[in-house]
Amino acid sequence: METRTEISSLGEFGLIKRINKGIKTQLPDTIKGIGDDAAVIDSGEEYGLLTSDLLLEGVHFDLTFFPLKHLGYKAIAVNVSDIAAMNGIPRQVTVSLALSNRFSVEAVDELYAGMKAACTDFNVDLVGGDTSSSRSGLLISVSVYGKVKKDKITYRNTAKPNDLLCVTGDLGGAYLGLQLLEREKQVFLANPEMQPELEGKDYVIQRQLRPEARMDVVYELAEAGVLPTAMIDVSDGLASDLLHICAQSGVGAVVFEERLPIDEQTFLAASELNIGPVTAALNGGEDYELLFTVPQASYELIRNNPKISFIGYITDKKDEVVLHTKADSRVPITAQGWN
Ligand code: ADP
Ligand code: MG
């Protein structure tokens, strides 16, 4: 009998690991294949960077509360974020769509209005793609090509003991924004007369619906003369993404709970929804901030940048990734992708 293994028994990361095992790259210009935020290709003077992401209706977005224009923007931004995580500059994008007959030409116009806005903001050209019909729902696949100077690339596997652990912006907002939108959707379905209660929640909603890629910080680090030792973008949650850096670098980390950057609105939404704000910050995901490590000597050069929080440090204790709580205890940080 043939064996059948459920994908859920491996989980997302286990599945990618298994795929990776079966793939050997053979070209001399393939510098880095599976395993980082983008593939790295030797293009002569510089490295080329290539990354793609898939957005599926019903899995990654719900069109009952996701405006198509924002969705278009987000589709580009989340891909640019992976280029930022390599310390690269995005250049060209391709966009592939599968559309069911539920979508009108005007709907596609809206989607592209958002994509064009993102292309303008991140200074990239939309240069191609593919279009297909779909039996059900909307599928968006975006690929981005970027580039980086060879000596400026930042991988996930090069964090060093005693490096400082830094994160941009704030965490947990996108996840709580989604929880609020889902709650309002349920209220609306139960009683369409009800008006959504989202006043004073604009920031967390925006974190979910219109995330930014932190290209601004990539440029600011370069201006400050700081080259991170390792970097990843926070797409699955700080915990999960820090574990990637630590596992791949063969190091451990200590994160101070009191140093986690959490916005006022995130605290308010968390208490309203009865979700721990620290849990949201650690495991929420979709914040698309940059998590990076720098040598201690870089501290003086960036400590005054209000976009950067110093949340902990790297240790030589392989795979020991812990949260130093406000109560002065240490608890292991664990994480999962989707299962
Ligand atoms: P990110 O969250 O930064 O987009 P992912 O966790 O999606 O990264 O992917 C991790 C790595 O696995 C990347 O190098 C990505 O290109 C690779 N990867 C993901 N899915 C597949 C797949 N189906 N086949 C080959 N490589 C994949
Ligand atoms: Mg990434």
Tab-separated table of N, CA and C in Angstrom, residues 62-156:
chain	number	residue	atom	x	y	z
A	62	ASP	N	-9.958	38.286	3.385
A	62	ASP	CA	-11.403	38.114	3.340
A	62	ASP	C	-11.968	39.391	2.705
A	63	LEU	N	-12.551	39.275	1.521
A	63	LEU	CA	-12.960	40.481	0.799
A	63	LEU	C	-14.179	41.158	1.422
A	64	THR	N	-14.792	40.550	2.419
A	64	THR	CA	-15.902	41.264	3.068
A	64	THR	C	-15.382	42.499	3.815
A	65	PHE	N	-14.125	42.464	4.248
A	65	PHE	CA	-13.605	43.696	4.876
A	65	PHE	C	-12.294	44.174	4.268
A	66	PHE	N	-11.785	43.500	3.250
A	66	PHE	CA	-10.506	43.908	2.679
A	66	PHE	C	-10.735	44.679	1.384
A	67	PRO	N	-10.583	45.998	1.370
A	67	PRO	CA	-10.778	46.749	0.126
A	67	PRO	C	-9.746	46.293	-0.918
A	68	LEU	N	-10.186	46.132	-2.154
A	68	LEU	CA	-9.296	45.615	-3.206
A	68	LEU	C	-8.050	46.483	-3.409
A	69	LYS	N	-8.255	47.787	-3.227
A	69	LYS	CA	-7.126	48.691	-3.410
A	69	LYS	C	-6.030	48.408	-2.373
A	70	HIS	N	-6.446	48.223	-1.129
A	70	HIS	CA	-5.489	47.893	-0.071
A	70	HIS	C	-4.842	46.538	-0.330
A	71	LEU	N	-5.657	45.605	-0.819
A	71	LEU	CA	-5.132	44.269	-1.087
A	71	LEU	C	-4.025	44.326	-2.141
A	72	GLY	N	-4.248	45.135	-3.173
A	72	GLY	CA	-3.234	45.302	-4.214
A	72	GLY	C	-1.950	45.878	-3.625
A	73	TYR	N	-2.127	46.878	-2.762
A	73	TYR	CA	-0.957	47.497	-2.124
A	73	TYR	C	-0.204	46.476	-1.282
A	74	LYS	N	-0.956	45.721	-0.494
A	74	LYS	CA	-0.342	44.747	0.419
A	74	LYS	C	0.403	43.659	-0.362
A	75	ALA	N	-0.173	43.233	-1.476
A	75	ALA	CA	0.453	42.161	-2.268
A	75	ALA	C	1.857	42.555	-2.711
A	76	ILE	N	2.024	43.830	-3.074
A	76	ILE	CA	3.353	44.307	-3.474
A	76	ILE	C	4.231	44.510	-2.239
A	77	ALA	N	3.667	45.151	-1.211
A	77	ALA	CA	4.456	45.509	-0.021
A	77	ALA	C	5.061	44.279	0.655
A	78	VAL	N	4.299	43.197	0.772
A	78	VAL	CA	4.825	42.032	1.503
A	78	VAL	C	5.983	41.376	0.744
A	79	ASN	N	5.989	41.515	-0.561
A	79	ASN	CA	7.096	40.988	-1.352
A	79	ASN	C	8.316	41.891	-1.266
A	80	VAL	N	8.072	43.197	-1.328
A	80	VAL	CA	9.179	44.148	-1.188
A	80	VAL	C	9.841	43.955	0.178
A	81	SER	N	9.024	43.618	1.170
A	81	SER	CA	9.535	43.398	2.518
A	81	SER	C	10.605	42.299	2.542
A	82	ASP	N	10.429	41.263	1.747
A	82	ASP	CA	11.435	40.196	1.689
A	82	ASP	C	12.738	40.675	1.041
A	83	ILE	N	12.649	41.606	0.113
A	83	ILE	CA	13.862	42.193	-0.479
A	83	ILE	C	14.553	43.070	0.569
A	84	ALA	N	13.742	43.845	1.320
A	84	ALA	CA	14.301	44.681	2.388
A	84	ALA	C	15.065	43.817	3.385
A	85	ALA	N	14.517	42.623	3.681
A	85	ALA	CA	15.132	41.725	4.664
A	85	ALA	C	16.500	41.216	4.214
A	86	MET	N	16.790	41.322	2.910
A	86	MET	CA	18.120	40.948	2.408
A	86	MET	C	19.016	42.189	2.307
A	87	ASN	N	18.479	43.330	2.813
A	87	ASN	CA	19.172	44.620	2.712
A	87	ASN	C	19.257	45.084	1.252
A	88	GLY	N	18.287	44.646	0.445
A	88	GLY	CA	18.311	44.941	-0.985
A	88	GLY	C	17.382	46.067	-1.395
A	89	ILE	N	17.477	46.427	-2.660
A	89	ILE	CA	16.624	47.450	-3.266
A	89	ILE	C	15.728	46.736	-4.279
A	90	PRO	N	14.387	46.870	-4.147
A	90	PRO	CA	13.500	46.201	-5.102
A	90	PRO	C	13.521	46.927	-6.441
A	91	ARG	N	13.391	46.192	-7.534
A	91	ARG	CA	13.457	46.815	-8.859
A	91	ARG	C	12.220	46.519	-9.717
A	92	GLN	N	11.957	45.233	-9.981
A	92	GLN	CA	10.838	44.870	-10.866
A	92	GLN	C	9.912	43.865	-10.176
A	93	VAL	N	8.611	43.943	-10.502
A	93	VAL	CA	7.665	42.952	-9.989
A	93	VAL	C	6.845	42.355	-11.129
A	94	THR	N	6.462	41.085	-10.966
A	94	THR	CA	5.455	40.499	-11.841
A	94	THR	C	4.263	40.109	-10.976
A	95	VAL	N	3.074	40.169	-11.574
A	95	VAL	CA	1.832	39.921	-10.846
A	95	VAL	C	0.987	38.910	-11.601
A	96	SER	N	0.682	37.792	-10.972
A	96	SER	CA	-0.185	36.813	-11.612
A	96	SER	C	-1.498	36.707	-10.849
A	97	LEU	N	-2.589	36.634	-11.627
A	97	LEU	CA	-3.924	36.646	-11.033
A	97	LEU	C	-4.747	35.482	-11.531
A	98	ALA	N	-5.543	34.899	-10.643
A	98	ALA	CA	-6.619	34.006	-11.065
A	98	ALA	C	-7.904	34.605	-10.505
A	99	LEU	N	-8.888	34.816	-11.405
A	99	LEU	CA	-10.112	35.535	-11.041
A	99	LEU	C	-11.344	34.696	-11.363
A	100	SER	N	-12.267	34.642	-10.420
A	100	SER	CA	-13.551	33.993	-10.727
A	100	SER	C	-14.471	35.032	-11.355
A	101	ASN	N	-15.616	34.571	-11.902
A	101	ASN	CA	-16.512	35.519	-12.587
A	101	ASN	C	-17.219	36.456	-11.618
A	102	ARG	N	-16.978	36.289	-10.329
A	102	ARG	CA	-17.515	37.206	-9.324
A	102	ARG	C	-16.851	38.580	-9.440
A	103	PHE	N	-15.695	38.641	-10.090
A	103	PHE	CA	-14.958	39.908	-10.164
A	103	PHE	C	-15.238	40.645	-11.465
A	104	SER	N	-15.430	41.967	-11.340
A	104	SER	CA	-15.690	42.801	-12.512
A	104	SER	C	-14.400	43.461	-12.980
A	105	VAL	N	-14.477	44.064	-14.153
A	105	VAL	CA	-13.333	44.836	-14.661
A	105	VAL	C	-12.986	45.949	-13.679
A	106	GLU	N	-14.041	46.579	-13.112
A	106	GLU	CA	-13.796	47.667	-12.160
A	106	GLU	C	-13.061	47.165	-10.913
A	107	ALA	N	-13.394	45.950	-10.522
A	107	ALA	CA	-12.721	45.370	-9.348
A	107	ALA	C	-11.224	45.185	-9.639
A	108	VAL	N	-10.932	44.715	-10.852
A	108	VAL	CA	-9.523	44.534	-11.225
A	108	VAL	C	-8.818	45.893	-11.270
A	109	ASP	N	-9.545	46.914	-11.763
A	109	ASP	CA	-8.978	48.275	-11.767
A	109	ASP	C	-8.590	48.715	-10.356
A	110	GLU	N	-9.464	48.456	-9.405
A	110	GLU	CA	-9.204	48.826	-8.008
A	110	GLU	C	-7.949	48.139	-7.475
A	111	LEU	N	-7.881	46.832	-7.739
A	111	LEU	CA	-6.733	46.040	-7.293
A	111	LEU	C	-5.438	46.640	-7.842
A	112	TYR	N	-5.468	46.973	-9.130
A	112	TYR	CA	-4.260	47.520	-9.763
A	112	TYR	C	-3.964	48.941	-9.317
A	113	ALA	N	-5.000	49.684	-8.921
A	113	ALA	CA	-4.754	51.036	-8.398
A	113	ALA	C	-3.876	50.920	-7.151
A	114	GLY	N	-4.197	49.938	-6.311
A	114	GLY	CA	-3.396	49.720	-5.100
A	114	GLY	C	-1.991	49.259	-5.436
A	115	MET	N	-1.876	48.366	-6.406
A	115	MET	CA	-0.546	47.881	-6.787
A	115	MET	C	0.297	49.005	-7.345
A	116	LYS	N	-0.345	49.869	-8.163
A	116	LYS	CA	0.411	50.982	-8.748
A	116	LYS	C	0.887	51.937	-7.667
A	117	ALA	N	0.034	52.175	-6.675
A	117	ALA	CA	0.437	53.061	-5.568
A	117	ALA	C	1.662	52.483	-4.865
A	118	ALA	N	1.656	51.170	-4.648
A	118	ALA	CA	2.801	50.530	-3.981
A	118	ALA	C	4.037	50.602	-4.866
A	119	CYS	N	3.852	50.410	-6.165
A	119	CYS	CA	5.000	50.483	-7.087
A	119	CYS	C	5.617	51.879	-7.046
A	120	THR	N	4.770	52.907	-6.936
A	120	THR	CA	5.269	54.274	-6.828
A	120	THR	C	6.006	54.458	-5.506
A	121	ASP	N	5.379	54.030	-4.410
A	121	ASP	CA	5.983	54.207	-3.084
A	121	ASP	C	7.329	53.504	-2.965
A	122	PHE	N	7.424	52.289	-3.515
A	122	PHE	CA	8.658	51.510	-3.341
A	122	PHE	C	9.583	51.611	-4.551
A	123	ASN	N	9.184	52.461	-5.506
A	123	ASN	CA	10.010	52.707	-6.676
A	123	ASN	C	10.354	51.421	-7.437
A	124	VAL	N	9.315	50.654	-7.782
A	124	VAL	CA	9.516	49.448	-8.588
A	124	VAL	C	8.646	49.512	-9.842
A	125	ASP	N	9.051	48.783	-10.872
A	125	ASP	CA	8.274	48.701	-12.103
A	125	ASP	C	7.521	47.381	-12.160
A	126	LEU	N	6.241	47.462	-12.551
A	126	LEU	CA	5.463	46.247	-12.782
A	126	LEU	C	5.711	45.831	-14.231
A	127	VAL	N	6.308	44.667	-14.426
A	127	VAL	CA	6.802	44.332	-15.767
A	127	VAL	C	6.195	43.070	-16.381
A	128	GLY	N	5.194	42.478	-15.723
A	128	GLY	CA	4.599	41.300	-16.340
A	128	GLY	C	3.812	40.476	-15.363
A	129	GLY	N	3.444	39.265	-15.793
A	129	GLY	CA	2.656	38.391	-14.938
A	129	GLY	C	1.892	37.384	-15.765
A	130	ASP	N	0.774	36.934	-15.226
A	130	ASP	CA	-0.052	35.978	-15.939
A	130	ASP	C	-1.483	36.127	-15.430
A	131	THR	N	-2.461	35.788	-16.275
A	131	THR	CA	-3.861	35.928	-15.881
A	131	THR	C	-4.618	34.669	-16.248
A	132	SER	N	-5.449	34.237	-15.316
A	132	SER	CA	-6.201	33.015	-15.541
A	132	SER	C	-7.580	33.159	-14.909
A	133	SER	N	-8.509	32.300	-15.318
A	133	SER	CA	-9.788	32.259	-14.614
A	133	SER	C	-9.615	31.320	-13.422
A	134	SER	N	-10.528	31.454	-12.479
A	134	SER	CA	-10.466	30.619	-11.285
A	134	SER	C	-11.858	30.074	-11.011
A	135	ARG	N	-11.940	28.839	-10.527
A	135	ARG	CA	-13.245	28.250	-10.205
A	135	ARG	C	-13.886	28.957	-9.028
A	136	SER	N	-13.032	29.330	-8.086
A	136	SER	CA	-13.602	30.036	-6.945
A	136	SER	C	-12.577	31.003	-6.398
A	137	GLY	N	-13.008	32.235	-6.249
A	137	GLY	CA	-12.201	33.214	-5.547
A	137	GLY	C	-11.033	33.793	-6.314
A	138	LEU	N	-10.277	34.572	-5.576
A	138	LEU	CA	-9.184	35.361	-6.132
A	138	LEU	C	-7.845	34.839	-5.611
A	139	LEU	N	-6.906	34.725	-6.522
A	139	LEU	CA	-5.546	34.320	-6.153
A	139	LEU	C	-4.587	35.350	-6.731
A	140	ILE	N	-3.667	35.825	-5.915
A	140	ILE	CA	-2.678	36.799	-6.375
A	140	ILE	C	-1.290	36.253	-6.061
A	141	SER	N	-0.462	36.152	-7.078
A	141	SER	CA	0.913	35.724	-6.857
A	141	SER	C	1.834	36.827	-7.362
A	142	VAL	N	2.699	37.317	-6.493
A	142	VAL	CA	3.607	38.398	-6.870
A	142	VAL	C	5.047	37.922	-6.715
A	143	SER	N	5.871	38.249	-7.682
A	143	SER	CA	7.307	38.003	-7.560
A	143	SER	C	8.031	39.333	-7.664
A	144	VAL	N	9.088	39.471	-6.910
A	144	VAL	CA	9.881	40.701	-6.970
A	144	VAL	C	11.339	40.359	-7.240
A	145	TYR	N	11.938	41.148	-8.110
A	145	TYR	CA	13.370	41.074	-8.353
A	145	TYR	C	14.002	42.308	-7.711
A	146	GLY	N	15.086	42.095	-7.031
A	146	GLY	CA	15.781	43.227	-6.422
A	146	GLY	C	17.270	43.053	-6.567
A	147	LYS	N	18.018	43.998	-6.023
A	147	LYS	CA	19.473	43.844	-6.078
A	147	LYS	C	20.139	44.419	-4.846
A	148	VAL	N	21.350	43.988	-4.628
A	148	VAL	CA	22.105	44.443	-3.453
A	148	VAL	C	23.597	44.325	-3.769
A	149	LYS	N	24.367	45.275	-3.240
A	149	LYS	CA	25.832	45.169	-3.390
A	149	LYS	C	26.299	43.912	-2.672
A	150	LYS	N	27.271	43.233	-3.256
A	150	LYS	CA	27.668	41.929	-2.711
A	150	LYS	C	28.099	41.993	-1.244
A	151	ASP	N	28.754	43.053	-0.860
A	151	ASP	CA	29.246	43.115	0.529
A	151	ASP	C	28.211	43.716	1.490
A	152	LYS	N	26.992	43.952	0.974
A	152	LYS	CA	25.955	44.539	1.838
A	152	LYS	C	24.781	43.591	2.076
A	153	ILE	N	24.845	42.396	1.538
A	153	ILE	CA	23.721	41.465	1.689
A	153	ILE	C	23.606	40.983	3.143
A	154	THR	N	22.379	40.797	3.599
A	154	THR	CA	22.169	40.277	4.962
A	154	THR	C	21.364	38.983	4.895
A	155	TYR	N	21.979	37.910	5.369
A	155	TYR	CA	21.318	36.605	5.420
A	155	TYR	C	20.689	36.378	6.787
A	156	ARG	N	19.973	35.247	6.886
A	156	ARG	CA	19.403	34.880	8.185
A	156	ARG	C	20.417	34.131	9.050
